[in-house]
Short mmCIF file of C-alpha atoms in Angstrom, two decimals:
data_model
loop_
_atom_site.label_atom_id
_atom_site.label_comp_id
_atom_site.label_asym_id
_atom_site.label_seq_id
_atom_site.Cartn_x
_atom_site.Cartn_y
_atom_site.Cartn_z
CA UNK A 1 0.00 0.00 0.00
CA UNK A 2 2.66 2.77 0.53
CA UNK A 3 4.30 1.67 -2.87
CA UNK A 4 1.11 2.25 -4.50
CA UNK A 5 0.60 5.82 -2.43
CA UNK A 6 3.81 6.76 -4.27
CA UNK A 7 2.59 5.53 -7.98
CA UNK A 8 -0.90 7.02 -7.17
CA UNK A 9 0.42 10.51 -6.42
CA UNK A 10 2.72 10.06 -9.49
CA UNK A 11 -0.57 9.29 -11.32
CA UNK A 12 -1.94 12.15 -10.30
CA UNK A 13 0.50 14.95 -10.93
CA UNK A 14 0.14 17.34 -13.61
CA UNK A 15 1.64 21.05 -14.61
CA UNK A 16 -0.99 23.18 -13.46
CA UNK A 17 -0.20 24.21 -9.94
CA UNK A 18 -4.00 24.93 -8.70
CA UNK A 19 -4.88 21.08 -9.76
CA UNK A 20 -1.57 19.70 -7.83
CA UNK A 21 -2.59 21.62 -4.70
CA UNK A 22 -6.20 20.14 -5.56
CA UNK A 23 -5.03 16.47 -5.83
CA UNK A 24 -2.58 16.78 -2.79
CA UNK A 25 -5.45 17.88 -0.62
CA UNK A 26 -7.72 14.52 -1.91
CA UNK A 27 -4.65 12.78 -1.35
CA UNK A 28 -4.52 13.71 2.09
CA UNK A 29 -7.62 13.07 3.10
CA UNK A 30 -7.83 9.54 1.85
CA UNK A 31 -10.56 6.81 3.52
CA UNK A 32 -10.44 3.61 3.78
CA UNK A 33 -8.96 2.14 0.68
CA UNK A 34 -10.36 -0.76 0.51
CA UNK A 35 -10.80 -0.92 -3.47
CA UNK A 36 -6.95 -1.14 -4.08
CA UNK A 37 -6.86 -3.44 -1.41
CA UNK A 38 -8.74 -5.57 -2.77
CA UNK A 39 -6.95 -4.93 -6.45
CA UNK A 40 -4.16 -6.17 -4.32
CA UNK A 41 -5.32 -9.24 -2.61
CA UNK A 42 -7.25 -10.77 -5.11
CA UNK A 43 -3.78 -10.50 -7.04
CA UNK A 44 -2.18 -12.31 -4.50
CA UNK A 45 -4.90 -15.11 -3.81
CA UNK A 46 -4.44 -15.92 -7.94
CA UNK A 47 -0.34 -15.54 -8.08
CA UNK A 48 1.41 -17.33 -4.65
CA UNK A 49 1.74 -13.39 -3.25
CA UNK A 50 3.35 -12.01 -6.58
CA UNK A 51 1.90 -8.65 -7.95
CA UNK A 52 3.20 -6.74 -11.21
CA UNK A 53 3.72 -3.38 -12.34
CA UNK A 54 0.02 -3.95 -14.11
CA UNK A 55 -1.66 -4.95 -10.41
CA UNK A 56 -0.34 -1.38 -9.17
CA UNK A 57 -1.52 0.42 -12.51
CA UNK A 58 -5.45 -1.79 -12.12
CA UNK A 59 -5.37 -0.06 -8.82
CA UNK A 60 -4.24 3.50 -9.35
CA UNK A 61 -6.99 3.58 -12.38
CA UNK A 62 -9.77 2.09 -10.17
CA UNK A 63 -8.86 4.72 -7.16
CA UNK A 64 -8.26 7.91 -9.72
CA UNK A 65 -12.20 6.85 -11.22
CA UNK A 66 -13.52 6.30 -7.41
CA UNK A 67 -12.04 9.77 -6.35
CA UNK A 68 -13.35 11.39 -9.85
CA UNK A 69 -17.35 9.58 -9.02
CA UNK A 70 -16.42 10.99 -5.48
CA UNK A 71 -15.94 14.57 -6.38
CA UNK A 72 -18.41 15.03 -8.66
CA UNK A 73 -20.99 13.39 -6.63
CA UNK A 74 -20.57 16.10 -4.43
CA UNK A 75 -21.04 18.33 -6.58
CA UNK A 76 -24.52 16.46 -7.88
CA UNK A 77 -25.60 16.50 -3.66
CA UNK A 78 -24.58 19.66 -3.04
CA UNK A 79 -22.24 18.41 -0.55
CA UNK A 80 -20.09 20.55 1.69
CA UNK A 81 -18.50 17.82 3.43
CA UNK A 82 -16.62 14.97 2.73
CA UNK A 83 -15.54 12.14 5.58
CA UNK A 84 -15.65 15.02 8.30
CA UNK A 85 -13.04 17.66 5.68
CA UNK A 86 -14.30 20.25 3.19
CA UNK A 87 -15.29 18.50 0.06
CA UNK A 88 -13.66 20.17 -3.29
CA UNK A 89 -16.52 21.80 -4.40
CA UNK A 90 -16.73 23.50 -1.00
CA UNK A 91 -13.14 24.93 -1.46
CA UNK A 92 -12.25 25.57 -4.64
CA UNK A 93 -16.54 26.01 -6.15
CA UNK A 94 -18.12 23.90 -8.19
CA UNK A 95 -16.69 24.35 -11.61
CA UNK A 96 -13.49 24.18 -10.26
CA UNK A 97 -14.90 20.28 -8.63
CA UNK A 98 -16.13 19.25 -12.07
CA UNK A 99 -13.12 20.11 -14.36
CA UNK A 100 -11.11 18.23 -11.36
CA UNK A 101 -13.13 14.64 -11.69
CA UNK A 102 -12.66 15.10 -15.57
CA UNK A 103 -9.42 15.54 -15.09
CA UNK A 104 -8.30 12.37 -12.78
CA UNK A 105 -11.23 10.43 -15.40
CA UNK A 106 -9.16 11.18 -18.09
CA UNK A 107 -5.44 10.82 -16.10
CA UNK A 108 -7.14 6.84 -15.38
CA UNK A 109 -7.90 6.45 -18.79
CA UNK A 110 -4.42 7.53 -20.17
CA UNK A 111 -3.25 5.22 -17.70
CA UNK A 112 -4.17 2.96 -19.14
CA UNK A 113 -3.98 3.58 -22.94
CA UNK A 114 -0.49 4.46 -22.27
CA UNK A 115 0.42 0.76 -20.93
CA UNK A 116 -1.57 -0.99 -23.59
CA UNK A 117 -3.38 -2.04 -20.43
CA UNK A 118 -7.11 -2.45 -23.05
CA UNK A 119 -8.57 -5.66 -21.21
CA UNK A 120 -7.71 -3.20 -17.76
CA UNK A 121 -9.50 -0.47 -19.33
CA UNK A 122 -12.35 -2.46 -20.42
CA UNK A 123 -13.25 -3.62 -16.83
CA UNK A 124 -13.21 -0.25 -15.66
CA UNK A 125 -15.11 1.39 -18.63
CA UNK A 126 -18.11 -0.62 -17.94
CA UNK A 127 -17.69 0.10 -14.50
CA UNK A 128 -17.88 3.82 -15.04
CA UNK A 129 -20.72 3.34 -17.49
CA UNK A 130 -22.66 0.89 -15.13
CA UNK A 131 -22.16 3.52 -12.27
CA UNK A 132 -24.29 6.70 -14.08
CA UNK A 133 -26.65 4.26 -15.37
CA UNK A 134 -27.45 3.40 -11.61
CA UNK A 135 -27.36 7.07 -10.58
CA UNK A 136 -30.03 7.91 -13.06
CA UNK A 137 -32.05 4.71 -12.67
CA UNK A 138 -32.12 5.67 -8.62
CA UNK A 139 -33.09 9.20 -9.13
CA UNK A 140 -35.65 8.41 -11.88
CA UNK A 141 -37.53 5.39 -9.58
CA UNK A 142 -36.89 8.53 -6.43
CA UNK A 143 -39.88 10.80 -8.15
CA UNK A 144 -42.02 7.88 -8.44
CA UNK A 145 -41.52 6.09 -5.18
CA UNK A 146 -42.19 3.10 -7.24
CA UNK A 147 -38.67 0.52 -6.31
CA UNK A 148 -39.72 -2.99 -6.17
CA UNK A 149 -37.18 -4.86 -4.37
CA UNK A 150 -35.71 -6.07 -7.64
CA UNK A 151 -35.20 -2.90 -8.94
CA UNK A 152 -33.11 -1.94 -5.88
CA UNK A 153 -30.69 -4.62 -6.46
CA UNK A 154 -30.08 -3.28 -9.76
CA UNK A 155 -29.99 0.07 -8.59
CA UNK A 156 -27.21 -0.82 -6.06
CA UNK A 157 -25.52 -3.33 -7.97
CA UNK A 158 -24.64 -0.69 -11.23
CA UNK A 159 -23.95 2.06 -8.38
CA UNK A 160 -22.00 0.75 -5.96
CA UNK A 161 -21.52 -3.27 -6.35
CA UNK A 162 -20.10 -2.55 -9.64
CA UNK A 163 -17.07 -0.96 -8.65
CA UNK A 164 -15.98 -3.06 -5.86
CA UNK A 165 -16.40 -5.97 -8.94
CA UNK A 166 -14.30 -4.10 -10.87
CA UNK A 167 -11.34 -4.23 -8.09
CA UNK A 168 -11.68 -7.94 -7.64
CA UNK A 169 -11.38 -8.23 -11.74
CA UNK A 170 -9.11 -5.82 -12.27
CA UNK A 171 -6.57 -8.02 -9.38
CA UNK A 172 -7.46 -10.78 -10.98
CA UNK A 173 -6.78 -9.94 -14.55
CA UNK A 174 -3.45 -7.76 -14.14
CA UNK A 175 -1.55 -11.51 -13.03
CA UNK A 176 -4.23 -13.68 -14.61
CA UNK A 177 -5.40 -12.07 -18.06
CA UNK A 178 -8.18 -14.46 -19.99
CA UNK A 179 -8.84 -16.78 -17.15
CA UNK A 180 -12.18 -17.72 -15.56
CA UNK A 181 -11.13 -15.94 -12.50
CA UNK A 182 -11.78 -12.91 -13.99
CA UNK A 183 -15.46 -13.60 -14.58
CA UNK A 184 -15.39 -15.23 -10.65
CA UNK A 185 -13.74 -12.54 -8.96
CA UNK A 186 -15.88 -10.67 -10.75
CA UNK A 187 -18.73 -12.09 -9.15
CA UNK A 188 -17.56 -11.59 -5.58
CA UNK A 189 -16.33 -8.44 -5.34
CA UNK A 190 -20.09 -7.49 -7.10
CA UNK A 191 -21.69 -9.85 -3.58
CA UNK A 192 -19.36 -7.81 -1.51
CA UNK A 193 -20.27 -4.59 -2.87
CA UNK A 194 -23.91 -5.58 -2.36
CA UNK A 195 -23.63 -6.70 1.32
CA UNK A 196 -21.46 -3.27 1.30
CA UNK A 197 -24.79 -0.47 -0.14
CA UNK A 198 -26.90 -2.20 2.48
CA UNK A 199 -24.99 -1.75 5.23
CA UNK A 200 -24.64 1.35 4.38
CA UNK A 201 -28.81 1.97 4.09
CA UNK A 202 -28.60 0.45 7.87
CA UNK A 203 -26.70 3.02 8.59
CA UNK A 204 -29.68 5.88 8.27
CA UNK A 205 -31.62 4.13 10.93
CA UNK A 206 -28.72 3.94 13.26
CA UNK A 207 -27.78 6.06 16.65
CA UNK A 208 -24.02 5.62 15.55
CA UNK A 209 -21.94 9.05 14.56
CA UNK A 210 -20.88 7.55 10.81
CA UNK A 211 -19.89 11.11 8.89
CA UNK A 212 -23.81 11.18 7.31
CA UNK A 213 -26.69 12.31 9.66
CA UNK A 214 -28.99 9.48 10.11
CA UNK A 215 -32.53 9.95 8.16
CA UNK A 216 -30.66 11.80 4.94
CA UNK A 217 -31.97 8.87 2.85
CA UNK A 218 -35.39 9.59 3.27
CA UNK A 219 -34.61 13.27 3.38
CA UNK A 220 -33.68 12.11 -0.06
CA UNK A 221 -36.14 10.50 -1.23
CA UNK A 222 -33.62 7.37 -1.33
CA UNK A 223 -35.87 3.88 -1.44
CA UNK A 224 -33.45 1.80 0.82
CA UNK A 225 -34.05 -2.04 1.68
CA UNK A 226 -35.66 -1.37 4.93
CA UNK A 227 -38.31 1.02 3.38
CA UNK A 228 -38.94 -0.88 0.53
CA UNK A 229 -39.29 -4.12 2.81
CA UNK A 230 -41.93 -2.18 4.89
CA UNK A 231 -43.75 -0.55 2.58
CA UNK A 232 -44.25 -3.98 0.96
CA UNK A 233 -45.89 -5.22 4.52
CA UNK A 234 -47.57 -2.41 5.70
CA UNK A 235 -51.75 -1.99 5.19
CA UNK A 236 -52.87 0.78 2.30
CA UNK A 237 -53.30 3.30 4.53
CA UNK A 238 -50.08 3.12 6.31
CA UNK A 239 -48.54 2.80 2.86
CA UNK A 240 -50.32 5.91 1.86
CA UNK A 241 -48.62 7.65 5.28
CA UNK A 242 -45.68 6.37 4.47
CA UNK A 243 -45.60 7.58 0.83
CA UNK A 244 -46.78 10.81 1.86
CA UNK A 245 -44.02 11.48 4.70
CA UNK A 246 -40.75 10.23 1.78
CA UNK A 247 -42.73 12.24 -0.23
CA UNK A 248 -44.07 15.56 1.17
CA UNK A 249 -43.07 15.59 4.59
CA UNK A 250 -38.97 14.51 4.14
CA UNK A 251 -37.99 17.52 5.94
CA UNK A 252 -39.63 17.68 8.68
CA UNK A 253 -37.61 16.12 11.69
CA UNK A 254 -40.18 14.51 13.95
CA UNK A 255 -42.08 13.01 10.90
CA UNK A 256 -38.66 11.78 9.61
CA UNK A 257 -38.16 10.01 13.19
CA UNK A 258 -41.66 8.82 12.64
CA UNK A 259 -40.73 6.97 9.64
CA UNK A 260 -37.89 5.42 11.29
CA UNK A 261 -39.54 4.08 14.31
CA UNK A 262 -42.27 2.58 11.79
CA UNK A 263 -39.61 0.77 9.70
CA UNK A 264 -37.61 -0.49 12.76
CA UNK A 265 -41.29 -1.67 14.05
CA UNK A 266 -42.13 -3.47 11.31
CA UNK A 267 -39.00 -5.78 10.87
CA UNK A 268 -37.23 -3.46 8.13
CA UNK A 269 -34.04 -3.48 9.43
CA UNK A 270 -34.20 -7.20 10.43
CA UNK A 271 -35.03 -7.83 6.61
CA UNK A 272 -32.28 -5.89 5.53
CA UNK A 273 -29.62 -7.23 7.68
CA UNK A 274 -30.71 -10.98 6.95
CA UNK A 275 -30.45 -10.28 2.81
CA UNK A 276 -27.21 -8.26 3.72
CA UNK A 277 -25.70 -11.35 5.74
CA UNK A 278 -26.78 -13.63 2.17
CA UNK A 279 -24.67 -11.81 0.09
CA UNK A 280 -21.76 -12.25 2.60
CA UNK A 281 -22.25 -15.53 2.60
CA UNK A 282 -22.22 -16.06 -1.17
CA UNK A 283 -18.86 -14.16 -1.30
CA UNK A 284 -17.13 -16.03 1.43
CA UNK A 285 -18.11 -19.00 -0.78
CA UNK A 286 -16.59 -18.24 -3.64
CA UNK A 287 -13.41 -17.75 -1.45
CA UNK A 288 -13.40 -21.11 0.05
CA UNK A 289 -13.57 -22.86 -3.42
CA UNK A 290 -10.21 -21.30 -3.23
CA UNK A 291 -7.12 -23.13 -1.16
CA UNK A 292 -5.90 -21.62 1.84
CA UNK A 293 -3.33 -18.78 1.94
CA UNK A 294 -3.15 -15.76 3.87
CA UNK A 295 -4.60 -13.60 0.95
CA UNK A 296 -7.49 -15.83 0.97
CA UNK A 297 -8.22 -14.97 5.01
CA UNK A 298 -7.42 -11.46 4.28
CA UNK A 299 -10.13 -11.18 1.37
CA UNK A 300 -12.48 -13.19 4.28
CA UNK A 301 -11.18 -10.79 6.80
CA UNK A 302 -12.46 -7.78 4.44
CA UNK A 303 -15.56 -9.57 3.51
CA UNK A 304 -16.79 -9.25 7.16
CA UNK A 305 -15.32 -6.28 7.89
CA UNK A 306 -17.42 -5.00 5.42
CA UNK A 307 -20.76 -6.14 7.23
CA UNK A 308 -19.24 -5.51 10.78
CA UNK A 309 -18.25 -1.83 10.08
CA UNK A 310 -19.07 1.30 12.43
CA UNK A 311 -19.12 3.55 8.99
#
């Protein structure tokens, strides 16, 4: 990981002053990094521990797009903060934010290009692609209130499962190019990243201090697993309250409370964390068809960790 700090900054870099003291800042203020870890480990698992100059260019191009989907998505919410700091569009304004997530887009692409890296590229082009199309899918079901349960899946699986796939495919492809691992890692790092979304729905009916304010989803308008659950087990008129609160009522705190006692009373969250737990399991599956190493308990390690988190 601190190699790869030293080729992502290098990845970064440019000749314009303002974006270097941009990029240094994002830098800086890094979070978990989990995606190139898992670039990394899946890597690993696949080669006895060896990883190329191609693992560490999969996982500066994955981290450049995540931090490019990161700034502009601020810009899109209208966010002022980012994991407790000043997001970029706070600082430096908005147009300033945008021309920055073009910018590291295009600096992952090049990356690419430049190494002849196309079957690299390809993974992370349809992860880029797959990731607006779930934006837009979310935010066109959000004026209808209208998500069945299978409609969230997709939702979450193009906007967030689709990148932590990506990683795994991207490890697995830098040291194993045209295998079937490609197409398996795939697979779990897509289960990981959908245990990962609804977690992170649990989160807005939590107590816990986790960087968002709890409720913002249905401030929102965000149809989460627990609200879909409930409104699919709730009597018409309840539905219509419900409908009505998401709908005309998001801002107002007590009703927002409301809405959170009446999904934690009807079993929402329970439902949630049960289908949350299945998509753990199916990953740590995958895994264990896998023999024993110590990249193999690492990727377990990260599995749960990803279920287990505080935020």
């Amino acid at each position: 990981m601190e190699l790869f700090e030293t080729k992502f900054r290098e990845a970064m870099s440019s000749k314009v002053a303002l974006l270097n003291r941009i990029t240094y800042y994002i830098v800086n203020r890094k979070g978990k990094q989990m995606r190139p870890m898992f670039v990394f480990l899946t890597a690993k698992l696949l080669s006895n521990g060896e990883v190329n100059e191609r693992t560490y260019r999969g996982a500066s191009v994955i981290e450049l797009i995540h931090t490019a989907t990161l700034v502009h998505d601020d810009v899109v919410d209208e966010s002022s903060k980012r994991r407790g700091f000043f997001s970029i569009n706070a600082l430096w304004k908005n147009k300033i934010a945008v021309l920055v997530g073009d910018y590291l887009l295009s600096k992952g692409l090049l990356l690419s290009i430049d190494n002849g890296d196309f079957d690299l590229l390809r993974i992370i082009s349809v992860a880029v692609r797959e990731m607006s199309e779930g934006e837009l899918l979310q935010i066109e079901k959000a004026r209808r209130l209208d998500i069945t349960e299978a409609v969230y899946y997709d939702i979450i699986r193009q906007k967030t499962a689709t990148l932590i796939a990506a990683c795994c495919s991207l490890g697995a492809c830098s040291v194993k190019p045209d295998t079937e691992h490609v197409e398996t890692f795939r697979e779990f790092g897509e289960l990981c990243g959908m245990a990962f979304q609804i977690k992170d729905d649990l989160f807005d009916y939590g107590e816990d201090k986790i960087g968002k304010p709890t409720g913002i989803d249905i401030k929102e308008q965000k149809m989460t697993l627990p609200l879909i659950y409930t409104l699919n087990h709730c009597s018409k008129s309840e539905r219509r309250w419900l409908i009505n609160s998401i709908k005309n009522h998001n801002k107002d705190k007590k009703r927002v409370k409301e809405v959170i006692a009446f999904v934690k009373d009807r079993g929402g969250l329970e439902y949630a964390v049960e289908k949350m737990l299945e998509f753990k399991e199916r990953a740590l599956a995958i895994l264990r068809s896998y023999p024993e190493s110590e990249y193999r308990s690492s990727l377990e390690l990260m599995v749960n960790y990803v279920v287990d988190r505080k935020k």
